Amino acid sequence: MAKTATHIYVLNYNGRALLEECLPSLIAAAQASSAPCRVSVIDNASTDDSIDYLEGAWPEVGLIREPNRGLASFNSVLARTAEPIVLLLNNDVKLEPGAVDPLVEAIESNDDALFAAPLCWTFDGLEYEGMRTRVTTSYGLVRGCARVPGHWDRIHLPDLTASAGPVLAVHRERFLALGGYDPVYFPGRIEDLDLGFRGWMAGLRGYYVPASVAYHKGFGAFEPAFGKRGCDRLAARNTLIFAWKNLSGRRLVGHLAWLPFRVVHSLLMGRSGFVSAALDAVGMLRRVLAIRRDQHVGRGDWVVRQEAFFARFRY
């Protein structure tokens, strides 16, 4: 049984329908927790009727209004939070009633835990969604993936995970000491892999806890806002930013060597999205390099720890 009081935070932007669908399961999960557990919605300046709905239908749910910083809105809220362990959810996530305790217990029992993530299914419960994340490098680009070869044999086994996006519990102080989610990725995509990588480099770990079960709609808020092409473009831009911000040694050299070929191939295939994403990333290069310097990327045994990360989560 979990001993630590916790708090479920739900990040919302124009997700009134998703809140209506998902909040009942979150309230039930909070009530089933063995330690006190509250639920609050962080509203990122929604322009729909999300706030009116929450105030009318769920007065017992906390409401925190924040400027729209994407996942980085969690950072400022957690800086004002008392609970040592908190759950961070997208607004398109449901929880099983017993989901909270296993995540809290995983962090309580591991001194190196940065976060703990549940076994996650699609909303219909038929398809594995994650969060046992593995990592590969394909033609110079780093990619995290949960549906890897043989994953069905392992999804019910506890393990480490490289990242967890839509639902995770975090050790609040360790999360904040790392700087939380990096706002350079705004409006979103890849922040979770960046957090997991930075945690690993600092000696912290992410735990996959299949005893906890969640359901994720996937792109429930993002796709209506940006469309599929816009989501793909953000993913490509932020994958480039991840490489320029974090990688060193032969892995960075390989990334830079492949990049011109990727651009030329995209142009020849009439796929302008990657080229546009690359131009967007180049426009942010000065900011990215400043972050890279602040992180001391490449210094000391950086490459050794970096390669240990890719070796541990290879598939």
GROMACS .gro file of C-alpha atoms in nm, residues 15-252:
model
  238
   15GLY     CA    1  -1.067   1.944  -2.404
   16ARG     CA    2  -1.412   1.978  -2.257
   17ALA     CA    3  -1.540   1.657  -2.419
   18LEU     CA    4  -1.232   1.464  -2.309
   19LEU     CA    5  -1.271   1.584  -1.951
   20GLU     CA    6  -1.632   1.469  -1.950
   21GLU     CA    7  -1.524   1.126  -2.072
   22CYS     CA    8  -1.213   1.079  -1.857
   23LEU     CA    9  -1.263   1.258  -1.525
   24PRO     CA   10  -1.498   0.999  -1.372
   25SER     CA   11  -1.226   0.733  -1.393
   26LEU     CA   12  -0.968   0.968  -1.239
   27ILE     CA   13  -1.197   1.050  -0.948
   28ALA     CA   14  -1.257   0.678  -0.894
   29ALA     CA   15  -0.881   0.607  -0.902
   30ALA     CA   16  -0.814   0.886  -0.652
   31GLN     CA   17  -1.080   0.751  -0.418
   32ALA     CA   18  -0.934   0.398  -0.444
   33SER     CA   19  -0.583   0.515  -0.347
   34SER     CA   20  -0.467   0.390  -0.007
   35ALA     CA   21  -0.321   0.734   0.073
   36PRO     CA   22  -0.494   1.071   0.028
   37CYS     CA   23  -0.517   1.166  -0.339
   38ARG     CA   24  -0.663   1.480  -0.491
   39VAL     CA   25  -0.750   1.560  -0.854
   40SER     CA   26  -0.690   1.897  -1.019
   41VAL     CA   27  -0.714   2.021  -1.376
   42ILE     CA   28  -0.448   2.259  -1.505
   43ASP     CA   29  -0.619   2.461  -1.775
   44ASN     CA   30  -0.385   2.607  -2.037
   45ALA     CA   31  -0.597   2.910  -2.131
   46SER     CA   32  -0.874   2.709  -2.299
   47THR     CA   33  -1.108   2.899  -2.530
   48ASP     CA   34  -1.386   2.638  -2.520
   49ASP     CA   35  -1.623   2.583  -2.225
   50SER     CA   36  -1.382   2.360  -2.028
   51ILE     CA   37  -1.376   2.589  -1.726
   52ASP     CA   38  -1.754   2.638  -1.716
   53TYR     CA   39  -1.799   2.262  -1.739
   54LEU     CA   40  -1.553   2.193  -1.455
   55GLU     CA   41  -1.701   2.455  -1.226
   56GLY     CA   42  -2.053   2.330  -1.290
   57ALA     CA   43  -2.009   1.953  -1.302
   58TRP     CA   44  -1.700   1.893  -1.087
   59PRO     CA   45  -1.676   2.156  -0.809
   60GLU     CA   46  -1.470   1.908  -0.601
   61VAL     CA   47  -1.196   1.901  -0.868
   62GLY     CA   48  -0.925   2.163  -0.828
   63LEU     CA   49  -0.890   2.416  -1.110
   64ILE     CA   50  -0.557   2.584  -1.181
   65ARG     CA   51  -0.535   2.838  -1.461
   66GLU     CA   52  -0.202   2.867  -1.640
   67PRO     CA   53  -0.076   3.034  -1.958
   68ASN     CA   54  -0.045   2.783  -2.239
   69ARG     CA   55   0.308   2.644  -2.209
   70GLY     CA   56   0.222   2.290  -2.313
   71LEU     CA   57   0.364   2.025  -2.081
   72ALA     CA   58   0.593   2.287  -1.931
   73SER     CA   59   0.286   2.419  -1.746
   74PHE     CA   60   0.340   2.129  -1.508
   75ASN     CA   61   0.671   2.286  -1.402
   76SER     CA   62   0.529   2.597  -1.240
   77VAL     CA   63   0.240   2.408  -1.081
   78LEU     CA   64   0.469   2.147  -0.926
   79ALA     CA   65   0.689   2.424  -0.786
   80ARG     CA   66   0.385   2.528  -0.579
   81THR     CA   67   0.276   2.173  -0.487
   82ALA     CA   68   0.317   2.011  -0.147
   83GLU     CA   69   0.290   1.640  -0.233
   84PRO     CA   70   0.629   1.468  -0.290
   85ILE     CA   71   0.489   1.234  -0.559
   86VAL     CA   72   0.233   1.348  -0.817
   87LEU     CA   73   0.068   1.204  -1.127
   88LEU     CA   74   0.084   1.403  -1.451
   89LEU     CA   75  -0.184   1.322  -1.710
   90ASN     CA   76  -0.294   1.444  -2.047
   91ASN     CA   77  -0.667   1.513  -2.072
   92ASP     CA   78  -0.720   1.206  -2.294
   93VAL     CA   79  -0.627   0.951  -2.026
   94LYS     CA   80  -0.842   0.718  -1.815
   95LEU     CA   81  -0.721   0.521  -1.512
   96GLU     CA   82  -0.821   0.188  -1.369
   97PRO     CA   83  -0.941   0.221  -1.007
   98GLY     CA   84  -0.622   0.062  -0.872
   99ALA     CA   85  -0.380   0.260  -1.089
  100VAL     CA   86  -0.244   0.509  -0.836
  101ASP     CA   87  -0.088   0.294  -0.562
  102PRO     CA   88   0.153   0.087  -0.778
  103LEU     CA   89   0.299   0.402  -0.934
  104VAL     CA   90   0.348   0.574  -0.598
  105GLU     CA   91   0.494   0.257  -0.447
  106ALA     CA   92   0.748   0.225  -0.731
  107ILE     CA   93   0.881   0.571  -0.657
  108GLU     CA   94   0.871   0.518  -0.279
  109SER     CA   95   1.077   0.199  -0.308
  110ASN     CA   96   1.345   0.316  -0.554
  111ASP     CA   97   1.588   0.588  -0.448
  112ASP     CA   98   1.680   0.659  -0.810
  113ALA     CA   99   1.323   0.690  -0.941
  114LEU     CA  100   1.244   0.999  -1.145
  115PHE     CA  101   0.911   0.867  -1.272
  116ALA     CA  102   0.691   0.560  -1.288
  117ALA     CA  103   0.462   0.477  -1.579
  118PRO     CA  104   0.169   0.235  -1.614
  119LEU     CA  105   0.077  -0.028  -1.866
  120CYS     CA  106  -0.130   0.173  -2.113
  121TRP     CA  107  -0.395   0.059  -2.361
  122THR     CA  108  -0.593   0.238  -2.626
  123PHE     CA  109  -0.937   0.356  -2.515
  124ASP     CA  110  -1.104   0.040  -2.645
  125GLY     CA  111  -0.862  -0.176  -2.444
  126LEU     CA  112  -0.760  -0.374  -2.752
  127GLU     CA  113  -0.423  -0.232  -2.851
  128TYR     CA  114  -0.110  -0.180  -2.642
  129GLU     CA  115  -0.024   0.189  -2.619
  130GLY     CA  116   0.289   0.181  -2.393
  131MET     CA  117   0.466   0.283  -2.164
  132ARG     CA  118   0.755   0.036  -2.181
  133THR     CA  119   0.955   0.256  -2.415
  134ARG     CA  120   1.258   0.140  -2.612
  135VAL     CA  121   1.485   0.364  -2.822
  136THR     CA  122   1.652   0.330  -3.158
  137THR     CA  123   1.845   0.550  -3.399
  138SER     CA  124   1.728   0.533  -3.760
  139TYR     CA  125   1.926   0.718  -4.028
  140GLY     CA  126   2.053   0.962  -3.769
  141LEU     CA  127   1.724   1.031  -3.589
  142VAL     CA  128   1.643   0.906  -3.239
  143ARG     CA  129   1.304   0.743  -3.201
  144GLY     CA  130   1.122   0.611  -2.895
  145CYS     CA  131   0.875   0.327  -2.944
  146ALA     CA  132   0.671   0.095  -2.722
  147ARG     CA  133   0.536  -0.143  -2.987
  148VAL     CA  134   0.867  -0.311  -3.059
  149PRO     CA  135   0.928  -0.667  -3.183
  150GLY     CA  136   0.831  -0.914  -2.911
  151HIS     CA  137   0.668  -0.650  -2.692
  152TRP     CA  138   0.363  -0.869  -2.626
  153ASP     CA  139   0.585  -1.109  -2.432
  154ARG     CA  140   0.705  -0.834  -2.199
  155ILE     CA  141   0.425  -0.586  -2.144
  156HIS     CA  142   0.319  -0.749  -1.815
  157LEU     CA  143   0.674  -0.758  -1.674
  158PRO     CA  144   0.810  -0.468  -1.463
  159ASP     CA  145   1.111  -0.301  -1.620
  160LEU     CA  146   1.285   0.029  -1.675
  161THR     CA  147   1.147   0.259  -1.943
  162ALA     CA  148   1.315   0.531  -2.145
  163SER     CA  149   1.016   0.766  -2.138
  164ALA     CA  150   0.648   0.804  -2.065
  165GLY     CA  151   0.431   1.070  -2.221
  166PRO     CA  152   0.058   1.094  -2.149
  167VAL     CA  153   0.051   0.947  -1.798
  168LEU     CA  154   0.321   0.909  -1.534
  169ALA     CA  155   0.394   0.966  -1.168
  170VAL     CA  156   0.697   1.179  -1.086
  171HIS     CA  157   0.914   1.241  -0.784
  172ARG     CA  158   0.843   1.611  -0.760
  173GLU     CA  159   1.177   1.734  -0.622
  174ARG     CA  160   1.384   1.531  -0.869
  175PHE     CA  161   1.160   1.642  -1.156
  176LEU     CA  162   1.205   2.008  -1.062
  177ALA     CA  163   1.579   1.970  -1.002
  178LEU     CA  164   1.611   1.855  -1.365
  179GLY     CA  165   1.415   2.159  -1.479
  180GLY     CA  166   1.097   1.965  -1.551
  181TYR     CA  167   0.969   1.951  -1.908
  182ASP     CA  168   1.179   2.165  -2.141
  183PRO     CA  169   0.968   2.445  -2.293
  184VAL     CA  170   1.192   2.447  -2.602
  185TYR     CA  171   0.967   2.170  -2.741
  186PHE     CA  172   0.648   2.379  -2.717
  187PRO     CA  173   0.374   2.320  -2.821
  188GLY     CA  174   0.470   1.956  -2.782
  189ARG     CA  175   0.614   1.617  -2.885
  190ILE     CA  176   0.932   1.446  -2.763
  191GLU     CA  177   0.940   1.625  -2.423
  192ASP     CA  178   0.894   1.291  -2.248
  193LEU     CA  179   1.195   1.129  -2.417
  194ASP     CA  180   1.400   1.438  -2.340
  195LEU     CA  181   1.299   1.416  -1.972
  196GLY     CA  182   1.383   1.046  -1.955
  197PHE     CA  183   1.721   1.101  -2.121
  198ARG     CA  184   1.814   1.391  -1.893
  199GLY     CA  185   1.705   1.187  -1.594
  200TRP     CA  186   1.923   0.895  -1.701
  201MET     CA  187   2.221   1.125  -1.749
  202ALA     CA  188   2.168   1.251  -1.392
  203GLY     CA  189   2.160   0.897  -1.252
  204LEU     CA  190   1.779   0.876  -1.228
  205ARG     CA  191   1.552   0.612  -1.376
  206GLY     CA  192   1.204   0.567  -1.516
  207TYR     CA  193   1.012   0.260  -1.398
  208TYR     CA  194   0.753   0.070  -1.600
  209VAL     CA  195   0.485  -0.058  -1.362
  210PRO     CA  196   0.233  -0.286  -1.536
  211ALA     CA  197   0.041  -0.340  -1.212
  212SER     CA  198  -0.094   0.009  -1.283
  213VAL     CA  199  -0.325   0.031  -1.585
  214ALA     CA  200  -0.430   0.335  -1.790
  215TYR     CA  201  -0.605   0.405  -2.121
  216HIS     CA  202  -0.498   0.671  -2.370
  217LYS     CA  203  -0.694   0.807  -2.662
  218GLY     CA  204  -0.386   0.940  -2.841
  219PHE     CA  205  -0.377   1.283  -3.010
  220GLY     CA  206  -0.707   1.358  -2.839
  221ALA     CA  207  -0.613   1.725  -2.808
  222PHE     CA  208  -0.320   1.757  -3.050
  223GLU     CA  209  -0.470   1.632  -3.373
  224PRO     CA  210  -0.779   1.858  -3.361
  225ALA     CA  211  -0.548   2.154  -3.296
  226PHE     CA  212  -0.271   2.084  -3.549
  227GLY     CA  213  -0.396   1.814  -3.786
  228LYS     CA  214  -0.200   1.501  -3.868
  229ARG     CA  215   0.053   1.685  -4.085
  230GLY     CA  216   0.107   1.945  -3.816
  231CYS     CA  217   0.164   1.675  -3.555
  232ASP     CA  218   0.415   1.500  -3.782
  233ARG     CA  219   0.595   1.828  -3.847
  234LEU     CA  220   0.621   1.902  -3.474
  235ALA     CA  221   0.755   1.551  -3.410
  236ALA     CA  222   1.020   1.596  -3.681
  237ARG     CA  223   1.120   1.942  -3.559
  238ASN     CA  224   1.149   1.828  -3.200
  239THR     CA  225   1.339   1.512  -3.291
  240LEU     CA  226   1.602   1.736  -3.451
  241ILE     CA  227   1.604   1.961  -3.145
  242PHE     CA  228   1.649   1.656  -2.921
  243ALA     CA  229   1.958   1.551  -3.117
  244TRP     CA  230   2.115   1.898  -3.128
  245LYS     CA  231   2.043   1.958  -2.762
  246ASN     CA  232   2.150   1.625  -2.611
  247LEU     CA  233   2.371   1.409  -2.831
  248SER     CA  234   2.749   1.400  -2.843
  249GLY     CA  235   3.030   1.192  -2.990
  250ARG     CA  236   2.975   0.952  -3.278
  251ARG     CA  237   2.598   0.964  -3.231
  252LEU     CA  238   2.589   1.337  -3.303
   0.00000   0.00000   0.00000
